[in-house]
Coordinates of C-alpha atoms (C1' of nucleotides) in Angstrom, one line a residue:
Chain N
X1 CA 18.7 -28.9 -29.6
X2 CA 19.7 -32.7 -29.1
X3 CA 17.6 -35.0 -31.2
X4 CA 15.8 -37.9 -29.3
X5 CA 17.5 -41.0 -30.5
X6 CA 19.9 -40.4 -33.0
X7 CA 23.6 -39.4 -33.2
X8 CA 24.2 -35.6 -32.8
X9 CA 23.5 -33.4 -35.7
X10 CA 26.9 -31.9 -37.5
X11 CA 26.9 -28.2 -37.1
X12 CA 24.8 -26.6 -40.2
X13 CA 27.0 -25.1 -42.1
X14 CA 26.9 -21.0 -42.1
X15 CA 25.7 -20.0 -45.2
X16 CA 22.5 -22.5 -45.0
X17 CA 19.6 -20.9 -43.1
X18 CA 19.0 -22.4 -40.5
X19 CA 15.4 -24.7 -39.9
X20 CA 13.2 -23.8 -37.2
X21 CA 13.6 -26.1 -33.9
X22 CA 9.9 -25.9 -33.9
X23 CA 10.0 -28.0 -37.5
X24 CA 13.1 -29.9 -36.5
X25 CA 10.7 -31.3 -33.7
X26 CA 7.8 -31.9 -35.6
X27 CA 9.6 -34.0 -37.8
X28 CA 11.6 -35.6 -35.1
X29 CA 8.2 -36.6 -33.2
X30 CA 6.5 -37.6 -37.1
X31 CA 9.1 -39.9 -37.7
X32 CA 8.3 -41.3 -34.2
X33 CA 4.4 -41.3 -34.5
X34 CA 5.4 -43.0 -38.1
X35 CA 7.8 -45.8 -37.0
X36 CA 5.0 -46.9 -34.2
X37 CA 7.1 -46.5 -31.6
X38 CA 4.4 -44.6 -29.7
X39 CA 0.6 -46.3 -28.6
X40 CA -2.5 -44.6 -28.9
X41 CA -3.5 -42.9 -26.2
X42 CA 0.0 -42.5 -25.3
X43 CA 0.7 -38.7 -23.3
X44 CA 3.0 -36.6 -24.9
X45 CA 4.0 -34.0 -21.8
X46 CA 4.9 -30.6 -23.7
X47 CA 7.5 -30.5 -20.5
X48 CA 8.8 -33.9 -20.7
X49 CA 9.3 -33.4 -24.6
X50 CA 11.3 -30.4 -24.4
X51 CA 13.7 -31.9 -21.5
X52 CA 13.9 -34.8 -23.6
X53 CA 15.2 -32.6 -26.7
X54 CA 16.7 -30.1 -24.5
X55 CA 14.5 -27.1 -25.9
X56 CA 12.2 -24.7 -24.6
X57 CA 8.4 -25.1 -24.7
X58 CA 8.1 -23.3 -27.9
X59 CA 9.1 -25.6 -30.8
X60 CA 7.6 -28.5 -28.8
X61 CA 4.0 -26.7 -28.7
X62 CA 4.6 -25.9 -32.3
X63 CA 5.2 -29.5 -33.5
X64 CA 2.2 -30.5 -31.5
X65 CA 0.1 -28.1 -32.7
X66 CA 0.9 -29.4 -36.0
X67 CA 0.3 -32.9 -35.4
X68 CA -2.9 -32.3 -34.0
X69 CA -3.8 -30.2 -37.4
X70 CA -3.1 -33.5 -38.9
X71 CA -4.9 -35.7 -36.7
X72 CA -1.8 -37.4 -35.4
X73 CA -2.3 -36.3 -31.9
X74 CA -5.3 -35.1 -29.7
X75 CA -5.1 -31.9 -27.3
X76 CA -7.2 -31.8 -24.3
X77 CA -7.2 -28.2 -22.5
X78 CA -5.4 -27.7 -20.0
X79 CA -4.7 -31.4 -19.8
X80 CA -2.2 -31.9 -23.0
X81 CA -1.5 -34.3 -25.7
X82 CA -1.6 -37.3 -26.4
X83 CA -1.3 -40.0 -29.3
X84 CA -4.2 -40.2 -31.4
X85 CA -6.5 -43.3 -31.4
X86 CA -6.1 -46.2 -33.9
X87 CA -8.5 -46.5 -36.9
X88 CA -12.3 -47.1 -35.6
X89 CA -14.4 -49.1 -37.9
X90 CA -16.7 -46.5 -38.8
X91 CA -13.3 -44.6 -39.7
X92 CA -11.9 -47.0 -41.8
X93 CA -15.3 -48.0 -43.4
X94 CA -15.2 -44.1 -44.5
X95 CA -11.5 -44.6 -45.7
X96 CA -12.4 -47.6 -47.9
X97 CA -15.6 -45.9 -49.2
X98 CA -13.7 -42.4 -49.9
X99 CA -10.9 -44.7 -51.8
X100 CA -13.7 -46.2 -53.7
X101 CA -15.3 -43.0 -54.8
X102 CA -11.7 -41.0 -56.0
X103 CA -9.0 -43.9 -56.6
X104 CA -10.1 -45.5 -59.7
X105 CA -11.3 -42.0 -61.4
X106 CA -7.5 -41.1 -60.3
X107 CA -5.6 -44.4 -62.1
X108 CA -7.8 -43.7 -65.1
X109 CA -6.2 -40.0 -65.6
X110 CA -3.5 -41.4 -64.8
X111 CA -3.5 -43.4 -67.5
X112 CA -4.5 -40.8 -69.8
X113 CA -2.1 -38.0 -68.1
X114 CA 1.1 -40.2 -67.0
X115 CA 4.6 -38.5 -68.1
X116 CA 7.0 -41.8 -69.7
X117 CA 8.8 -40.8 -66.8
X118 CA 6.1 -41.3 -64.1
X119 CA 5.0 -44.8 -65.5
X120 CA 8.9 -45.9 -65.2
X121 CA 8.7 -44.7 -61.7
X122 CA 5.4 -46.9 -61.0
X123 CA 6.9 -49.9 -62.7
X124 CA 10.1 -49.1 -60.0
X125 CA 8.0 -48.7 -57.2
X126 CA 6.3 -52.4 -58.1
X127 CA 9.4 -54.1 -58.4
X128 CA 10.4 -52.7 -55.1
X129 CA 7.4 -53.9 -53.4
X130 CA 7.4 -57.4 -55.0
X131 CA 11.2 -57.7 -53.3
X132 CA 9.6 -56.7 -50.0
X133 CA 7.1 -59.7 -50.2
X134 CA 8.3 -61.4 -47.0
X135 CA 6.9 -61.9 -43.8
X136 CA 9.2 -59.9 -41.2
X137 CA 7.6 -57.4 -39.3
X138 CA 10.8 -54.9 -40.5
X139 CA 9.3 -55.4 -44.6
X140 CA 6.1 -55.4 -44.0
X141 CA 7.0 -51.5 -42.4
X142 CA 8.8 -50.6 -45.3
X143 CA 5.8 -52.1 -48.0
X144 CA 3.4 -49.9 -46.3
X145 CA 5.7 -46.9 -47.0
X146 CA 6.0 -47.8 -50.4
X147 CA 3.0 -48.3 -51.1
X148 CA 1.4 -45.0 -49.7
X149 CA 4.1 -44.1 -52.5
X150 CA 2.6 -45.7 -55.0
X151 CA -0.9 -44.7 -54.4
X152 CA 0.8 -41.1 -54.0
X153 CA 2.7 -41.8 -57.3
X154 CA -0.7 -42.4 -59.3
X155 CA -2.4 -39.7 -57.8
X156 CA 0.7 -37.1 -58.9
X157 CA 0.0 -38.5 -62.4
X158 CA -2.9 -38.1 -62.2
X159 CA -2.4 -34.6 -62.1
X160 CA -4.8 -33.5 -59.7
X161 CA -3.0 -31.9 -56.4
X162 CA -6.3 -31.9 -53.9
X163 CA -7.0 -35.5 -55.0
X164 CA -2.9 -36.1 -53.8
X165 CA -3.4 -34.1 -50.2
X166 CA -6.4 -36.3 -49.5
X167 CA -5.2 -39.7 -50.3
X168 CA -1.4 -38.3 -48.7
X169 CA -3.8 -38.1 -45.5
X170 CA -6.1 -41.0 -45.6
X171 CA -2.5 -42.9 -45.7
X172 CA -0.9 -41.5 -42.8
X173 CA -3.5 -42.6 -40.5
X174 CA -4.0 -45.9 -42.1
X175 CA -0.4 -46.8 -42.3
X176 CA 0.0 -46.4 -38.5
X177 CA -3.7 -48.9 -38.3
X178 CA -1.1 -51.3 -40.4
X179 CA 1.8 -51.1 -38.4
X180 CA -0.1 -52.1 -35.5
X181 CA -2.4 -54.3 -36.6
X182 CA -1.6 -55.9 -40.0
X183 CA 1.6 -57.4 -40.1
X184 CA 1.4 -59.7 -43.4
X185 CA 2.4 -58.4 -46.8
X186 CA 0.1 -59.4 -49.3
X187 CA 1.7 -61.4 -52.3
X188 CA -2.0 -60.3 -53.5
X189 CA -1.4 -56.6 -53.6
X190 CA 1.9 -56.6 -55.4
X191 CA -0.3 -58.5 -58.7
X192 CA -2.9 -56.1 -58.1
X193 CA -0.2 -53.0 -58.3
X194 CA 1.4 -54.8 -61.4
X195 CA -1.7 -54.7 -63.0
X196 CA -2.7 -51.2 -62.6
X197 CA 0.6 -50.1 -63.5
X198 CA 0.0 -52.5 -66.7
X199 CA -3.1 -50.5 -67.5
X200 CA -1.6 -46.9 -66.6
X201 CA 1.2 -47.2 -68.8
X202 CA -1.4 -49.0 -71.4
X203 CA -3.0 -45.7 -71.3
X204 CA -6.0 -48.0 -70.6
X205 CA -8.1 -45.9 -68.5
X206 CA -11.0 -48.2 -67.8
X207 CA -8.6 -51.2 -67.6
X208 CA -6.8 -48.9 -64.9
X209 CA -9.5 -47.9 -63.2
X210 CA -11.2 -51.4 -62.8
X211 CA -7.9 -52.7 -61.6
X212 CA -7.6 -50.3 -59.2
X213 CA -11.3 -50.8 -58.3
X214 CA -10.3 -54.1 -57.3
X215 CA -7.3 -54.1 -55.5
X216 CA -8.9 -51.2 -53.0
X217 CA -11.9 -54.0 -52.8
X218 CA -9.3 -56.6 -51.8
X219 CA -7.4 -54.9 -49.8
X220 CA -10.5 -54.0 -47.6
X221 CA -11.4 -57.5 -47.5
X222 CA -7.4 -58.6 -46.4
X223 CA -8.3 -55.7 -43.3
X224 CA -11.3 -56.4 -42.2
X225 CA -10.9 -58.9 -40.1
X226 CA -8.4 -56.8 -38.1
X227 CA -11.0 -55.1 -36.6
X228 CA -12.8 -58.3 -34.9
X229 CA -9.7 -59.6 -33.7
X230 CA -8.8 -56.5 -31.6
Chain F
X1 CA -7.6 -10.3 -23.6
X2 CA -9.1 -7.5 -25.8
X3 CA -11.1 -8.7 -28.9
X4 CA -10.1 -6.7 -31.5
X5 CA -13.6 -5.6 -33.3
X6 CA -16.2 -7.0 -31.1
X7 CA -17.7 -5.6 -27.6
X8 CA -15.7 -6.5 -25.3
X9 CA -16.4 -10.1 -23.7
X10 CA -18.7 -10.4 -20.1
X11 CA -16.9 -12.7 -17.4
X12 CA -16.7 -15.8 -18.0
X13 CA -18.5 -17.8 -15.1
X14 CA -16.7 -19.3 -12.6
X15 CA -18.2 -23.0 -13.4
X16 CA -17.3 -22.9 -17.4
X17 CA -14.0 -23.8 -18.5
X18 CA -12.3 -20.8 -20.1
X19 CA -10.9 -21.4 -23.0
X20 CA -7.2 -20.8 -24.4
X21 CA -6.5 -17.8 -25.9
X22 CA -4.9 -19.6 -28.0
X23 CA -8.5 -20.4 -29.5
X24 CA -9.7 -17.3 -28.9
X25 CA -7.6 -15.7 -31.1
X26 CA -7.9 -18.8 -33.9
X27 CA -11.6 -17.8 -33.7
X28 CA -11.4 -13.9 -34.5
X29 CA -8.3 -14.5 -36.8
X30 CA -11.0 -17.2 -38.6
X31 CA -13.3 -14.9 -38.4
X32 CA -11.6 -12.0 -40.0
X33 CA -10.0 -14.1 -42.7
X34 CA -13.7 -15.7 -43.6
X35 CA -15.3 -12.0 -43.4
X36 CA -12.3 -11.2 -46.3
X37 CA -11.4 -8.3 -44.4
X38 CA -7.3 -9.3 -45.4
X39 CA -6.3 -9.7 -48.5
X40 CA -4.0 -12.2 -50.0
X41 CA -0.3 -11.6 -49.2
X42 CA -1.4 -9.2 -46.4
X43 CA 1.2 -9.5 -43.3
X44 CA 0.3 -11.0 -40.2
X45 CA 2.6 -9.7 -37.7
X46 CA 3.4 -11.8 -34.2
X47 CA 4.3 -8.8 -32.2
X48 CA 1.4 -6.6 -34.6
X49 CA -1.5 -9.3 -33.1
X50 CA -0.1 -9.3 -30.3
X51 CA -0.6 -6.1 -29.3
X52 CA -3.8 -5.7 -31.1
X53 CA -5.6 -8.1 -29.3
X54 CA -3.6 -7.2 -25.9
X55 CA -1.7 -10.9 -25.7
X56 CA 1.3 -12.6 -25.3
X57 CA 3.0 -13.9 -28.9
X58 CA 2.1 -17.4 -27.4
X59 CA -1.3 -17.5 -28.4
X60 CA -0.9 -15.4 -31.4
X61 CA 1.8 -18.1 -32.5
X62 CA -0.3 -20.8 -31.6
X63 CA -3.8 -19.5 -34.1
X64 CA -1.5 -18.8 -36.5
X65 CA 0.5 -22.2 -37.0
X66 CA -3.3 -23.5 -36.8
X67 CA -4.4 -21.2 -40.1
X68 CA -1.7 -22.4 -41.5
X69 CA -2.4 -26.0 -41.5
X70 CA -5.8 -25.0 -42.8
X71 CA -4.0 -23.4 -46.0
X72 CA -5.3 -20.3 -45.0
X73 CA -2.4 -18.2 -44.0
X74 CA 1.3 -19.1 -45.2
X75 CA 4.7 -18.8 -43.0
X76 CA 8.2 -18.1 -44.5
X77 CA 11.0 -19.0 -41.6
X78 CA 12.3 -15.9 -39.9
X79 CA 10.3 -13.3 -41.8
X80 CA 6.1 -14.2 -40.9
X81 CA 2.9 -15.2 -42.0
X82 CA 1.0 -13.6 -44.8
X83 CA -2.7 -14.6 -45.9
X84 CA -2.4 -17.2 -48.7
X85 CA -3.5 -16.4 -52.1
X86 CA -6.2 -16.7 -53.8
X87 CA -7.2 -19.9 -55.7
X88 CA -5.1 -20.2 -58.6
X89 CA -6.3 -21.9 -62.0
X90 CA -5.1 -24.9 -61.2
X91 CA -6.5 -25.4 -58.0
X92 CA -10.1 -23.9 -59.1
X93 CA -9.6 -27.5 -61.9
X94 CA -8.3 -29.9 -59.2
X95 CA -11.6 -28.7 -57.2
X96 CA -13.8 -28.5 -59.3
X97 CA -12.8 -31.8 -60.7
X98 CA -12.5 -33.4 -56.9
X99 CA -16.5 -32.1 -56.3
X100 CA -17.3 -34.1 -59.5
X101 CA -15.6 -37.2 -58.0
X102 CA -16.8 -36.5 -54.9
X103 CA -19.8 -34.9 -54.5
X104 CA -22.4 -36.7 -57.1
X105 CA -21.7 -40.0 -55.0
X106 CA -22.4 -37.8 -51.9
X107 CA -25.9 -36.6 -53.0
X108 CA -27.0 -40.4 -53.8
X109 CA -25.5 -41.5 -50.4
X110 CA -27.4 -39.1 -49.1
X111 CA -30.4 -40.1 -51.2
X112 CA -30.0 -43.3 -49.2
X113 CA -29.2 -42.8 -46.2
X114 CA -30.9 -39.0 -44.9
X115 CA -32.7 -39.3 -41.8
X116 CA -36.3 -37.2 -42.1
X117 CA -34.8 -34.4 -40.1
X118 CA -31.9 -34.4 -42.2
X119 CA -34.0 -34.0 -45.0
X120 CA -36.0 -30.9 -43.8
X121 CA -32.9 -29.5 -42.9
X122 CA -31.6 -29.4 -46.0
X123 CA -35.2 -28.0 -47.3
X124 CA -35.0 -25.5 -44.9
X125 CA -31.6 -24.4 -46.1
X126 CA -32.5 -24.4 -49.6
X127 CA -35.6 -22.1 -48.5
X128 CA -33.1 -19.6 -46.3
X129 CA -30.9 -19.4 -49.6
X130 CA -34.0 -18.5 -51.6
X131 CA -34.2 -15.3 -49.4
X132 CA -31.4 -14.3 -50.3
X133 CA -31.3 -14.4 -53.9
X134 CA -31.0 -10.6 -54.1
X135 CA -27.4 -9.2 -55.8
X136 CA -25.9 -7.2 -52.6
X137 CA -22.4 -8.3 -51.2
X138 CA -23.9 -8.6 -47.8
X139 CA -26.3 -11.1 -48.9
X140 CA -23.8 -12.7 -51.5
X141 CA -21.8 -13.6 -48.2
X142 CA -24.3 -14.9 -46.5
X143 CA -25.3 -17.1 -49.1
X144 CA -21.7 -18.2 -49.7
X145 CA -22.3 -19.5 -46.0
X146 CA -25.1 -20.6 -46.4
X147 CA -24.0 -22.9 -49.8
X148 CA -21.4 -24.4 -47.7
X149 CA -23.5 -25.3 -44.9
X150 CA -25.8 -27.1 -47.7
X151 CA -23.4 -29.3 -49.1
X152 CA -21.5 -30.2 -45.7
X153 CA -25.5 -31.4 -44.7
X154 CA -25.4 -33.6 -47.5
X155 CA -22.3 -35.2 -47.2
X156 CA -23.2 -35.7 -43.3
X157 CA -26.4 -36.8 -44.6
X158 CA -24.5 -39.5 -47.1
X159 CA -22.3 -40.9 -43.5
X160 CA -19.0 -40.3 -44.2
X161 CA -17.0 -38.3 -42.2
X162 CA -14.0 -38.2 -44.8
X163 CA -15.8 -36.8 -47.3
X164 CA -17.1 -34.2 -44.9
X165 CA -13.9 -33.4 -43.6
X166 CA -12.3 -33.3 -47.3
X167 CA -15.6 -31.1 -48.5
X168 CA -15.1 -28.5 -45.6
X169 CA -11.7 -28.0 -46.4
X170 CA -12.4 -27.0 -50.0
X171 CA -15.7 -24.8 -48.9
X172 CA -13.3 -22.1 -47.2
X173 CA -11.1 -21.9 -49.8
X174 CA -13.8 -21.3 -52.4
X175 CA -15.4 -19.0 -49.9
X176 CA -12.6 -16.6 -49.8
X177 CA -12.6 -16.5 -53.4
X178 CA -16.3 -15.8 -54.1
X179 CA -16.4 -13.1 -51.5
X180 CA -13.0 -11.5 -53.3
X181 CA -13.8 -12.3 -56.8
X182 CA -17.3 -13.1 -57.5
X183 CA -20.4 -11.5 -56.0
X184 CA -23.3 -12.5 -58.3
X185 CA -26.1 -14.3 -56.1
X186 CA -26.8 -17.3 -58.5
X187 CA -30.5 -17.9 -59.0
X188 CA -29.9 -21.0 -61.1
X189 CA -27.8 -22.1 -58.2
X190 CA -30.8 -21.9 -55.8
X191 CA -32.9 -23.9 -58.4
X192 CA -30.3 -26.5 -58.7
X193 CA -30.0 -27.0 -55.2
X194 CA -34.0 -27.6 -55.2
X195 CA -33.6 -30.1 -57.6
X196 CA -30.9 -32.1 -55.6
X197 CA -32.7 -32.5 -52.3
X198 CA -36.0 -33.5 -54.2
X199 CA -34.2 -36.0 -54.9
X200 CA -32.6 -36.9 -51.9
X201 CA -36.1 -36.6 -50.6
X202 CA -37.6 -38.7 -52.8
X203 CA -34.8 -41.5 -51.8
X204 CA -33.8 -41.2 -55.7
X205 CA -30.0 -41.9 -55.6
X206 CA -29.4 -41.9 -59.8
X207 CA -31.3 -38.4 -59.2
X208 CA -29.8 -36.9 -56.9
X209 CA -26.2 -38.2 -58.6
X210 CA -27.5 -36.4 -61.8
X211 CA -29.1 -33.2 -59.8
X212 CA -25.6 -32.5 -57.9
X213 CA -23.4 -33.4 -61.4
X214 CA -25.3 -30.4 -62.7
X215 CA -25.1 -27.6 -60.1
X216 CA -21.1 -28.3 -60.0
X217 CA -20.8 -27.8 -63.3
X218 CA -23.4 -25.7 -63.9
X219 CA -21.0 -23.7 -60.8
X220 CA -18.2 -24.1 -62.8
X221 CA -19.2 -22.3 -65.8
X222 CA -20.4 -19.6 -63.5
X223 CA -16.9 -19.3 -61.9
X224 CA -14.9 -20.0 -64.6
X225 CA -15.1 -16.4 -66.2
X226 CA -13.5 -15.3 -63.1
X227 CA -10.4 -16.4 -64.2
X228 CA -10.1 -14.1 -67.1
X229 CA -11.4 -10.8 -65.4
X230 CA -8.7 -10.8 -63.1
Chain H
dA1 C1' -10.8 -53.2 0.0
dC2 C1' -12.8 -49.1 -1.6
dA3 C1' -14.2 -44.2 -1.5
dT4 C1' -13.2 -39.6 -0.3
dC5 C1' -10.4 -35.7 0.6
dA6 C1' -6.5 -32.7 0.8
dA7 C1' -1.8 -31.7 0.0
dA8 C1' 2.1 -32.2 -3.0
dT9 C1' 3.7 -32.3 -7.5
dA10 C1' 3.6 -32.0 -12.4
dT11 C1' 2.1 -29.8 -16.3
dC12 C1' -0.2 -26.4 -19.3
dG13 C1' -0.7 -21.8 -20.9
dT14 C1' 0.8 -17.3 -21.0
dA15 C1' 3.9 -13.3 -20.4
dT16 C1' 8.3 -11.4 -20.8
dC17 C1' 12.9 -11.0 -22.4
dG18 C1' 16.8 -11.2 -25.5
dG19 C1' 19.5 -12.7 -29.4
dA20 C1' 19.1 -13.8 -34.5
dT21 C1' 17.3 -12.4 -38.7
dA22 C1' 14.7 -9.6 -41.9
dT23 C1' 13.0 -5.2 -43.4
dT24 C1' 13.3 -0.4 -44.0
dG25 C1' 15.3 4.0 -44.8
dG26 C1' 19.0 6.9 -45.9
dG27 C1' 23.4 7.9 -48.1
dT28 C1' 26.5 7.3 -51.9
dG29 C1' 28.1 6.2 -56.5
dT30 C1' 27.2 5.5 -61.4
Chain Z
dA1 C1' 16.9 7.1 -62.1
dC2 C1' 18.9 3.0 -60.4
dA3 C1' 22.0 -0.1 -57.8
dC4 C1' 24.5 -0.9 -53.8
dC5 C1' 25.7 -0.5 -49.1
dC6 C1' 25.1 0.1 -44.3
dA7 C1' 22.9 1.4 -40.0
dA8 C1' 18.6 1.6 -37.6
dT9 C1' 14.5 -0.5 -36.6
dA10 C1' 11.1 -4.1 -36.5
dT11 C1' 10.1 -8.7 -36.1
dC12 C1' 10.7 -13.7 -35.4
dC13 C1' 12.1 -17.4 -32.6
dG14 C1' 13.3 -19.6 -28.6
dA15 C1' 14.3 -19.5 -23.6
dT16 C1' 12.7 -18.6 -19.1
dA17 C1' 9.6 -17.6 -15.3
dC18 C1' 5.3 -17.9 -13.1
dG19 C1' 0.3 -18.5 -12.1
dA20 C1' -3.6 -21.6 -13.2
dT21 C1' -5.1 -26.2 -13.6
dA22 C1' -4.7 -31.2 -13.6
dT23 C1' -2.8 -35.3 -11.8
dT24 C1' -0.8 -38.1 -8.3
dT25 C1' 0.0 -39.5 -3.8
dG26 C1' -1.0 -40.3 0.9
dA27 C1' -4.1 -40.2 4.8
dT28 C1' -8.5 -41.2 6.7
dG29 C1' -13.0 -43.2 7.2
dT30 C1' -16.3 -46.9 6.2

DNA sequence: ACATCAAATATCGTATCGGATATTGGGTGT
DNA sequence: ACACCCAATATCCGATACGATATTTGATGT
């Protein structure tokens, strides 16, 4: 299999099983849905796919199939795929609400359940993301990837592994929304991160989960207005 | 395409749209999976399916990858799919402790926001799980159903598709453990859920919060034992 | 210019096939 | 009895082919 738009693969070495083409192509056609390089709404032709990676139908129906599990794509019978839509309003009111309900209750065990280790990792993570706090389109991509890291960060700490699939989720869909929509790094958010991490490593629970409480509420209010000026 | 336990299907009419039997088989794999007739770490065989059901792989691939996305059957590359194990300790906490998250601030949503037909739905379910309060497996399962179908009411009744989504995800994992592990019809359980849509139904949001708290842990302690008789 | 229709073309969904890999069963040695 | 090895068999995975269905294109009529 050639890959889309990178250099050739080295030959995998003998003794290394080998990955499925069908995963190889679902993370191939992630990474694309993930860099934005594809619009809602945009067909994905199971045929045009697998003469543009030089494979059978197979591992291209397999990726898709596992996109669409994750809400990435859209199949219609008999018709085929195509790129999911963008984040409706009722969709991301539900996102903000369901962020409401389980990420403050998740920094607060994290406060109380954070390893040394994971509270240096947040406090990395922070630093990271202040550095990213310019305007180019370029950091702005990689803050939003760093900061479904962080959010995924407290949530590991937190210790509880269905609150970490949600949230891993809720972030995939609303990182794309970002990448298309929201193009301005909030000096805001990188305080408000700094001062859950404060409270985490504190092992502050309430002063963790009101902080977190708080940046969720700003953050909706910094992506609001997104959706009247589409 | 042969079902494999049913009658077999009439025609479909000319007009309809068939449907893939890729879906087809996703529906009676479901179906057998829900009804617990596999155990955990049972083999699902490609070519096995396949000639069960009289198909191609294709389809049989196709359900399968679909299960798997659900968590309810798990692939290892080159060798198959097996059903997925049951819930393990750990992920019978992290649910129970996502429901109490979750699930509380559902029930006042709902409080607020039921529609009077959503609210003698959800009577009407209670009433149907009152009938079967009666200790045979056959009726255990259906109640199971039935106790799944009640709360995926009330978080559509709260408005949020998210939680709804994330709810119905949990409710067939659960599912497949109370049918395999835990067959007492819970009388208490009917009570309780009395107690949360008089709530709802009387618009009481700090009630029906305080009603739902105490059927998941109330459900809790009646699961929990399960853990140890295993 | 727009609507309708039919043919051509592209694509989807499935079946079939064959090579790669895993599993099973039998034989041998300790 | 157990461990190891090897051959036979079963299964997985991907490629290919083909019929069913959807989409596109071009012609015709108003």
């Amino acid at each position: 299999m050639k890959p889309a738009p990178e250099a050739p693969r080295p030959p995998a070495p003998r003794l290394m099983p080998r990955p499925s083409l069908g995963d190889e192509v679902y993370e191939l056609l992630l990474a694309e849905v993930i860099a934005n390089r594809m619009a809602p709404g945009d067909r994905l032709s199971v045929d045009g796919l697998a003469r543009q990676f030089g494979v059978s139908q197979t591992p291209i129906r397999a990726a898709l199939i596992r996109l669409e599990a994750e809400g990435l794509v859209v199949k219609k019978h008999n018709s085929g795929y195509s790129v999911a839509d963008q984040l409706s309003a009722t969709r991301f009111r539900d996102t903000y609400d369901f962020r409401l309900l389980v990420e403050p209750a998740t920094a607060a065990a994290a406060a109380r359940h954070a390893t040394p280790a994971q509270i240096e990792a947040l406090r990395t993570a922070t630093l990271r993301m202040g550095k990213l706090s310019s305007d180019t389109k370029a950091n702005y991509s990689r803050f939003a990837v760093a900061d479904a890291e962080f959010h995924g960060q407290i949530a590991e700490a937190a210790g509880n592994e269905i609150v970490r699939e949600s949230l891993h989720r809720l972030y995939t869909h609303m990182h794309l929304f970002r990448l298309r929509y929201h193009a301005t790094v909030a000096v805001d958010a990188v305080n408000e991160h700094d001062a859950i991490v404060a409270a985490i490593a504190a092992r502050d629970a309430r002063g963790a989960e009101t902080a977190m409480r708080a940046h969720i509420e700003a953050s909706r209010r910094r992506m609001e207005p997104c959706f009247n000026e589409t």
